[in-house]
CSV table of C-alpha atoms in Angstrom, one decimal:
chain,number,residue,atom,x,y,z
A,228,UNK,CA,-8.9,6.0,-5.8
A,229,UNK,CA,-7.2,9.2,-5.2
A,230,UNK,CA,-4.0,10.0,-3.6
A,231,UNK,CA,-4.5,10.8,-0.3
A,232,UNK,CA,-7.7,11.4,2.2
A,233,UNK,CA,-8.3,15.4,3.2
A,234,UNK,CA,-7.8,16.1,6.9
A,235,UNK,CA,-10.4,16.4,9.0
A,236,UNK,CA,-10.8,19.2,11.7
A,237,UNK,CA,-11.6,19.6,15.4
A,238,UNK,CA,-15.4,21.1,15.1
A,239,UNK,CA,-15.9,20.8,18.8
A,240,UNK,CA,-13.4,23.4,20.0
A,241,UNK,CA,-15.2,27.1,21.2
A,242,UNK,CA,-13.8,30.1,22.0
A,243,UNK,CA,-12.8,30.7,26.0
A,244,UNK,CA,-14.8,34.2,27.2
A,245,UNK,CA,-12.7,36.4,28.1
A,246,UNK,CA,-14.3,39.5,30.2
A,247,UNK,CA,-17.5,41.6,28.8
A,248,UNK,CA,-19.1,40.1,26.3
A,249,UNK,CA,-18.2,42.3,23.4
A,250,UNK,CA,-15.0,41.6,24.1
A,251,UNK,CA,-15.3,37.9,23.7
A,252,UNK,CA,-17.8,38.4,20.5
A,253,UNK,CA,-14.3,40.0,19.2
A,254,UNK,CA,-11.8,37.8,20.1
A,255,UNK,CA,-14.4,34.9,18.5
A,256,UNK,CA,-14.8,36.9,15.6
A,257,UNK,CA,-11.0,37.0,15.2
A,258,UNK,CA,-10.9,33.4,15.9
A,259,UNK,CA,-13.2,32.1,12.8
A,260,UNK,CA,-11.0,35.1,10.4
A,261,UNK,CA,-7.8,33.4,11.6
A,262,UNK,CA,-8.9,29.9,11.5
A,263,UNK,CA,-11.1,30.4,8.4
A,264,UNK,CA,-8.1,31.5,6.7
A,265,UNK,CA,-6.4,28.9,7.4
A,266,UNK,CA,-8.9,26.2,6.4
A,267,UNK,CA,-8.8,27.9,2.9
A,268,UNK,CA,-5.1,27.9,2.4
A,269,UNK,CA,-5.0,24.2,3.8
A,270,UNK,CA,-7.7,23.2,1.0
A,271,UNK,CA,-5.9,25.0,-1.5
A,272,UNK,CA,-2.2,23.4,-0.5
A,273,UNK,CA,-3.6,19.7,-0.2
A,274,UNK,CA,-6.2,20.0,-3.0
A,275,UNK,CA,-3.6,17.8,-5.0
A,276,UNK,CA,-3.1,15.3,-2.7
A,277,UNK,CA,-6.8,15.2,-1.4
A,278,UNK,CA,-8.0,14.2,-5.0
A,279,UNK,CA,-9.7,17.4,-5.5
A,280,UNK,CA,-9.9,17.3,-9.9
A,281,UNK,CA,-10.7,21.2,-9.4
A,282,UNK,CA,-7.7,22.2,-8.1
A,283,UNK,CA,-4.6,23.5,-9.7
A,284,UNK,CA,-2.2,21.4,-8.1
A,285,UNK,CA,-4.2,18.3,-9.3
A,286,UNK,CA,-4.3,19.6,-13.3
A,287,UNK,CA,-0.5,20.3,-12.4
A,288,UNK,CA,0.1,16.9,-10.8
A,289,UNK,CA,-1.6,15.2,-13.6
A,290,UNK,CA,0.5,16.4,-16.3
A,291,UNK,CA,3.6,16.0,-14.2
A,292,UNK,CA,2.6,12.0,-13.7
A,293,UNK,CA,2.4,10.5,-17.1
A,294,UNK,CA,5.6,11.6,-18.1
A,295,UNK,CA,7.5,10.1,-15.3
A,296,UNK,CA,7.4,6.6,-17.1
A,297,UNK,CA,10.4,7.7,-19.3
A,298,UNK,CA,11.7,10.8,-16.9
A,299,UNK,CA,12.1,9.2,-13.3
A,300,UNK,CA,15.1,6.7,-12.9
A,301,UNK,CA,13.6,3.4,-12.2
A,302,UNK,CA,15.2,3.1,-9.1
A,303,UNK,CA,13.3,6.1,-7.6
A,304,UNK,CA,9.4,4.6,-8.9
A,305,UNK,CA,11.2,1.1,-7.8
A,306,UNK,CA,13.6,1.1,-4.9
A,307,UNK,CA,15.7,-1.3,-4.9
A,308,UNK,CA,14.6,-1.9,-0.9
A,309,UNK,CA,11.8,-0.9,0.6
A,310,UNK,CA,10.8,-0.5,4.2
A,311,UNK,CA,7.3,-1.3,5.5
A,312,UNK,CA,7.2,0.0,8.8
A,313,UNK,CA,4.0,-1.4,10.6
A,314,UNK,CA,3.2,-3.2,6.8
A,315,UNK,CA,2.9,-6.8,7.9
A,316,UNK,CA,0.6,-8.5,10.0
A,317,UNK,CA,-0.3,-7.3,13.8
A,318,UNK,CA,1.7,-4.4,12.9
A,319,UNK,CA,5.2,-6.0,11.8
A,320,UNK,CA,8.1,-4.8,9.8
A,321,UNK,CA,8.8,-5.5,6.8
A,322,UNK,CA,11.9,-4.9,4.5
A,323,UNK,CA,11.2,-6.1,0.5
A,324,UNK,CA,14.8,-6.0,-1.5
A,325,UNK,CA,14.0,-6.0,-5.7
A,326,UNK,CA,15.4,-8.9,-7.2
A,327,UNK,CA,13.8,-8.4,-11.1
A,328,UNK,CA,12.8,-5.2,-13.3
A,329,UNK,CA,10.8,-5.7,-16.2
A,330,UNK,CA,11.9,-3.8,-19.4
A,331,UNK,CA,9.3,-1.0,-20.0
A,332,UNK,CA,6.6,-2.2,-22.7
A,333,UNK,CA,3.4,-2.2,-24.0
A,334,UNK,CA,0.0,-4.1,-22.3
A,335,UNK,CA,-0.5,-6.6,-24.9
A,336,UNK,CA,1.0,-9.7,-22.9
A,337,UNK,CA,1.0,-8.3,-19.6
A,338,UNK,CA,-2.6,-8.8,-18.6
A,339,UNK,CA,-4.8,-11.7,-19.1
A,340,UNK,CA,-7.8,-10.8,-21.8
A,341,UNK,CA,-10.6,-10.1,-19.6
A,342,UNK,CA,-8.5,-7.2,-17.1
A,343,UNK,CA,-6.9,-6.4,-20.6
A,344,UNK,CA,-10.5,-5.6,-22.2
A,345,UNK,CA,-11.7,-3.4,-18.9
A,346,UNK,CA,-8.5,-1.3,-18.7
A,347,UNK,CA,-8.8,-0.8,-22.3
A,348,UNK,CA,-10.9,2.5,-22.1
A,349,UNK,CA,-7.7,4.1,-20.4
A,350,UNK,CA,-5.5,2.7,-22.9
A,351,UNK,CA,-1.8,1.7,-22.3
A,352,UNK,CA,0.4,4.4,-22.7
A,353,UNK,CA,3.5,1.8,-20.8
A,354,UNK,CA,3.6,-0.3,-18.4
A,355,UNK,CA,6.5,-0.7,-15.5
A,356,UNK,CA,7.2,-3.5,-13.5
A,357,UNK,CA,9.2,-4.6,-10.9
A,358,UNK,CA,9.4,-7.9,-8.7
A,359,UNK,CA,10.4,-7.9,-5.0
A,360,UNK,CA,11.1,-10.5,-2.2
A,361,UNK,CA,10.8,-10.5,1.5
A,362,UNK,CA,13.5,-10.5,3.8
A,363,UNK,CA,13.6,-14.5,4.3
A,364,UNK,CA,12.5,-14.9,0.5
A,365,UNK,CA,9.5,-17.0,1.3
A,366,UNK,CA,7.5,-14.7,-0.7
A,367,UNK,CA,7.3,-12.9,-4.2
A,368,UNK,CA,5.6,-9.8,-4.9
A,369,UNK,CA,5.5,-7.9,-8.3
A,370,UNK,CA,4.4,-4.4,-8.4
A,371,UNK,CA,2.8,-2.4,-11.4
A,372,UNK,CA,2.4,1.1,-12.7
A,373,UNK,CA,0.3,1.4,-15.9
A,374,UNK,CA,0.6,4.6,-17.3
A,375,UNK,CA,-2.6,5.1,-19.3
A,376,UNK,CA,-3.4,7.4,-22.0
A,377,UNK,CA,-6.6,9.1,-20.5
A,378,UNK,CA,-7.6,11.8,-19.3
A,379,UNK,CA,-9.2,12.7,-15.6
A,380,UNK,CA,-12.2,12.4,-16.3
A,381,UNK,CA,-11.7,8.5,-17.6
A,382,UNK,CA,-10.0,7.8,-15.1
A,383,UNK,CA,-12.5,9.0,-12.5
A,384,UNK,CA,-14.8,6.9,-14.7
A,385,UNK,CA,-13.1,3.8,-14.5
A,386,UNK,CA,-12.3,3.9,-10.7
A,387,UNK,CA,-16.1,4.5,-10.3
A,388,UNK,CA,-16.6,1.1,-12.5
A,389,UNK,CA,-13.8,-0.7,-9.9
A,390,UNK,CA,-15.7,0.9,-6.9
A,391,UNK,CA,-19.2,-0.1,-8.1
A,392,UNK,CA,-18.9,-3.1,-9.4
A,393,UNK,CA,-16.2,-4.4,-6.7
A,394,UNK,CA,-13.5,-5.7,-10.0
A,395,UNK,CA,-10.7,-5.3,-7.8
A,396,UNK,CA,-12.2,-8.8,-5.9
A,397,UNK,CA,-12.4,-10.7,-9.2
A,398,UNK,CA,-10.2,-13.5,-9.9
A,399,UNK,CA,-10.4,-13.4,-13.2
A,400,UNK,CA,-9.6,-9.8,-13.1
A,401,UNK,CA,-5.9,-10.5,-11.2
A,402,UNK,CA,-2.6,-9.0,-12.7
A,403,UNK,CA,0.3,-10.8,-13.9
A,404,UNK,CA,3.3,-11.1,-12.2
A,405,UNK,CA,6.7,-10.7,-13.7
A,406,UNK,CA,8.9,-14.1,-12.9
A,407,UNK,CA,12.6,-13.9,-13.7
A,408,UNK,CA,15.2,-16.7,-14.3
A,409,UNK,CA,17.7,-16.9,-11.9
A,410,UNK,CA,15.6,-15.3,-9.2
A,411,UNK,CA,13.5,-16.2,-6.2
A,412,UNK,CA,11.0,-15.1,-8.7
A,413,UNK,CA,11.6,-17.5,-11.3
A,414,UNK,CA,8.5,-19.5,-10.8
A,415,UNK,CA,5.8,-17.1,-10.3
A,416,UNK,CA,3.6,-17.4,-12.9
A,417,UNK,CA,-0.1,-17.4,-13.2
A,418,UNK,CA,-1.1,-19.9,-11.4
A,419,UNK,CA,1.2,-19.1,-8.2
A,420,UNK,CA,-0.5,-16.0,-7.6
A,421,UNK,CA,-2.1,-15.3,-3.9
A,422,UNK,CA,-3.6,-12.7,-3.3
A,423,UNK,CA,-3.6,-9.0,-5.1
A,424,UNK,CA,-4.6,-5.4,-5.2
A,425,UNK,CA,-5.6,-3.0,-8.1
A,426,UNK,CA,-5.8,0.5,-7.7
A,427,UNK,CA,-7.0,3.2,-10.1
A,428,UNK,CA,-5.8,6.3,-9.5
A,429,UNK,CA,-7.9,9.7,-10.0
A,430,UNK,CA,-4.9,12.1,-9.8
A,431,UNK,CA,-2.6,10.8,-12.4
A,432,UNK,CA,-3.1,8.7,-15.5
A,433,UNK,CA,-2.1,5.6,-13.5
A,434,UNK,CA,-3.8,2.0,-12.0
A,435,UNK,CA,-1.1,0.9,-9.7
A,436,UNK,CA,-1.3,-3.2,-8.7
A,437,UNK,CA,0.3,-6.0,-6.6
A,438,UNK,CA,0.1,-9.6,-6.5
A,439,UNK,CA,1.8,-11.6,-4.2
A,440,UNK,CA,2.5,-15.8,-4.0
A,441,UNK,CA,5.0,-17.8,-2.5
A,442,UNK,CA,8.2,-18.0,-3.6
A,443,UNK,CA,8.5,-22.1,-3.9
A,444,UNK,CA,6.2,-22.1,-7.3
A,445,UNK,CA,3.2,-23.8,-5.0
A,446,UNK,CA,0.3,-23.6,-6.7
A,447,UNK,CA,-2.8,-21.5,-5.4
A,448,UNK,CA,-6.8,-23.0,-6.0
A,449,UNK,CA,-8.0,-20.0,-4.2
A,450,UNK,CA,-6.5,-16.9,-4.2
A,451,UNK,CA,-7.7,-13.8,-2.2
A,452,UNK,CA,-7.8,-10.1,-2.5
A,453,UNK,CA,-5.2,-8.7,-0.2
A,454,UNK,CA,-8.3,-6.6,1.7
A,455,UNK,CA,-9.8,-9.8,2.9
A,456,UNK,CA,-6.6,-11.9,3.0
A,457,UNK,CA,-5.3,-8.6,5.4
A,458,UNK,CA,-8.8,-9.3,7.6
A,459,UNK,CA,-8.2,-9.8,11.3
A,460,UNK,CA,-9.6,-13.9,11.9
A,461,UNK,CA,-8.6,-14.8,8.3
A,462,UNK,CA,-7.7,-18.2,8.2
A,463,UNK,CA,-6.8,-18.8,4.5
A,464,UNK,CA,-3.2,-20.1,3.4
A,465,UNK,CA,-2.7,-16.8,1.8
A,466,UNK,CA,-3.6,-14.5,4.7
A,467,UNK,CA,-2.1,-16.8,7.7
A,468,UNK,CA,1.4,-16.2,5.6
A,469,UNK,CA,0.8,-12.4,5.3
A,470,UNK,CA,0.6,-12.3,1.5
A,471,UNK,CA,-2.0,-9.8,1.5
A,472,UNK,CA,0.2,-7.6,3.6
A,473,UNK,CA,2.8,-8.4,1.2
A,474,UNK,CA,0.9,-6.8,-1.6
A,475,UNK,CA,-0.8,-4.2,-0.2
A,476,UNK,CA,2.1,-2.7,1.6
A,477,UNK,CA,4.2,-2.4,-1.5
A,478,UNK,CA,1.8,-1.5,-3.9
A,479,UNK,CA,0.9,1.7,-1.2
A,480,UNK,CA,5.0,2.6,-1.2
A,481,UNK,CA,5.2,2.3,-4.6
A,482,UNK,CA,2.3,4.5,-4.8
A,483,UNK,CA,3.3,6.8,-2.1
A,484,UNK,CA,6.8,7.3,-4.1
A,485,UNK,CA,4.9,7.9,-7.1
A,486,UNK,CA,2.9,10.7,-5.5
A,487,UNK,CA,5.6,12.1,-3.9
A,488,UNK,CA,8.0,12.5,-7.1
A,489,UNK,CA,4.9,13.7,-9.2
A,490,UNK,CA,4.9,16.5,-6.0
A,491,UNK,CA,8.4,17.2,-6.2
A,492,UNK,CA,8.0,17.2,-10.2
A,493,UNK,CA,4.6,20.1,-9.8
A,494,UNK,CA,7.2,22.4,-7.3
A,495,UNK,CA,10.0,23.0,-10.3
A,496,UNK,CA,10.1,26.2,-11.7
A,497,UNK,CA,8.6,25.7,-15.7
């Protein structure tokens, strides 16, 4: 999964003749120079955030990612509220306040073996965590940033291996989430989660994920992946409650923030 989607452009539009017609084969000529150029320069500018691995604002925005584990202040990779403007279902806001941080660590307990054994390609360079609630604290989401150890190129490899063979829709592949005593997190725990997301990210050395579950320690027997749980008609406990919105609209801010600093981060003089 990369960063962002590239533009599209307006193919239908032609140039309006103006007088004889070597006039107008001018002006159109002028036209495609003039937009043409501009086509390049916009390729070249968003070639970072498009996901293009060729571009030099992708090598830059690489390198500038997997240091921000120990460089960015936690409150800037996790806010300590975040607004979801259109994030919950039928278009609703929705305003998440963090009630828990995890201390930065290794992967060793944070994953259950079997998602443990398929990011292990990557490796675990650390892993951040942070826990939020919604604005009634009926629900708990926690929200993870591996960085990994790999380079591009195994990174576009695993997120081919998610893409292919659909592991972000596994079960047994879900994340952990961080409880906290003392919180409205305190008993969500493994078998409290709802529904999730995983992402693996093509532009930085990062696999960003959410799970979400209620915040009254119910237990879940079938939990859902936020993409279905977010379907319009879905009539699961999970989805009627929103909890896919829940994770997917944090885990897409946190990512969005992550994107954004690792920008701000490639603009700095060296």
């Amino acid at each position: 999964m990369s960063f962002g989607e590239p533009e599209g452009y307006d193919e239908g539009a032609r140039p309006r003749p103006l007088g004889r017609r070597g006039r107008s084969q001018a002006v159109a000529a002028a036209a495609c120079l003039v937009l043409g150029t501009g086509l390049i320069g916009g390729a070249v500018t968003g070639s970072w955030l498009a996901g293009d691995s060729d571009g030099p604002g992708t090598r830059n925005g690489f390198a500038a990612a997997r240091d921000m584990w120990h460089g960015v202040p936690v409150d800037q990779l996790f806010p300590p509220t975040l607004q979801g403007e259109g994030a919950g279902p039928g278009g609703a806001d929705r305003t998440w306040t963090r009630i828990a941080v995890a201390p930065d660590s290794g992967c060793e307990d944070a994953f259950d073996a079997l998602l443990r054994k398929v990011l292990a390609p990557v490796g675990c360079e650390r892993l951040l965590r942070a826990t939020y609630t919604d604005a009634t604290q009926s629900h708990v989401t926690t929200v993870g940033l591996l960085f990994t150890k790999a380079d591009a190129a195994a990174m576009t490899s695993l997120a081919r291996r998610f893409d292919r063979e659909r592991l972000d829709r596994r079960t047994d592949l879900m994340p952990l989430p961080y409880a906290a005593k003392g919180t409205a997190a305190a008993g969500f725990g493994a078998e409290q989660r709802a529904t999730w997301t995983v992402s693996v990210l093509t532009d930085a050395p990062v696999v960003v994920y959410a799970v979400s579950g209620w915040a009254d320690g119910r237990t879940v027997d079938t939990p859902q992946p936020a993409e279905d749980a977010m379907q319009s008609g879905a009539t699961t406990a999970p989805a009627q409650a929103g909890l896919g919105h829940e994770a997917q609209g944090l885990a897409d801010r946190v990512e969005r923030g992550l994107r954004k600093k690792a920008g701000t981060v490639t603009e700095q003089p060296s």
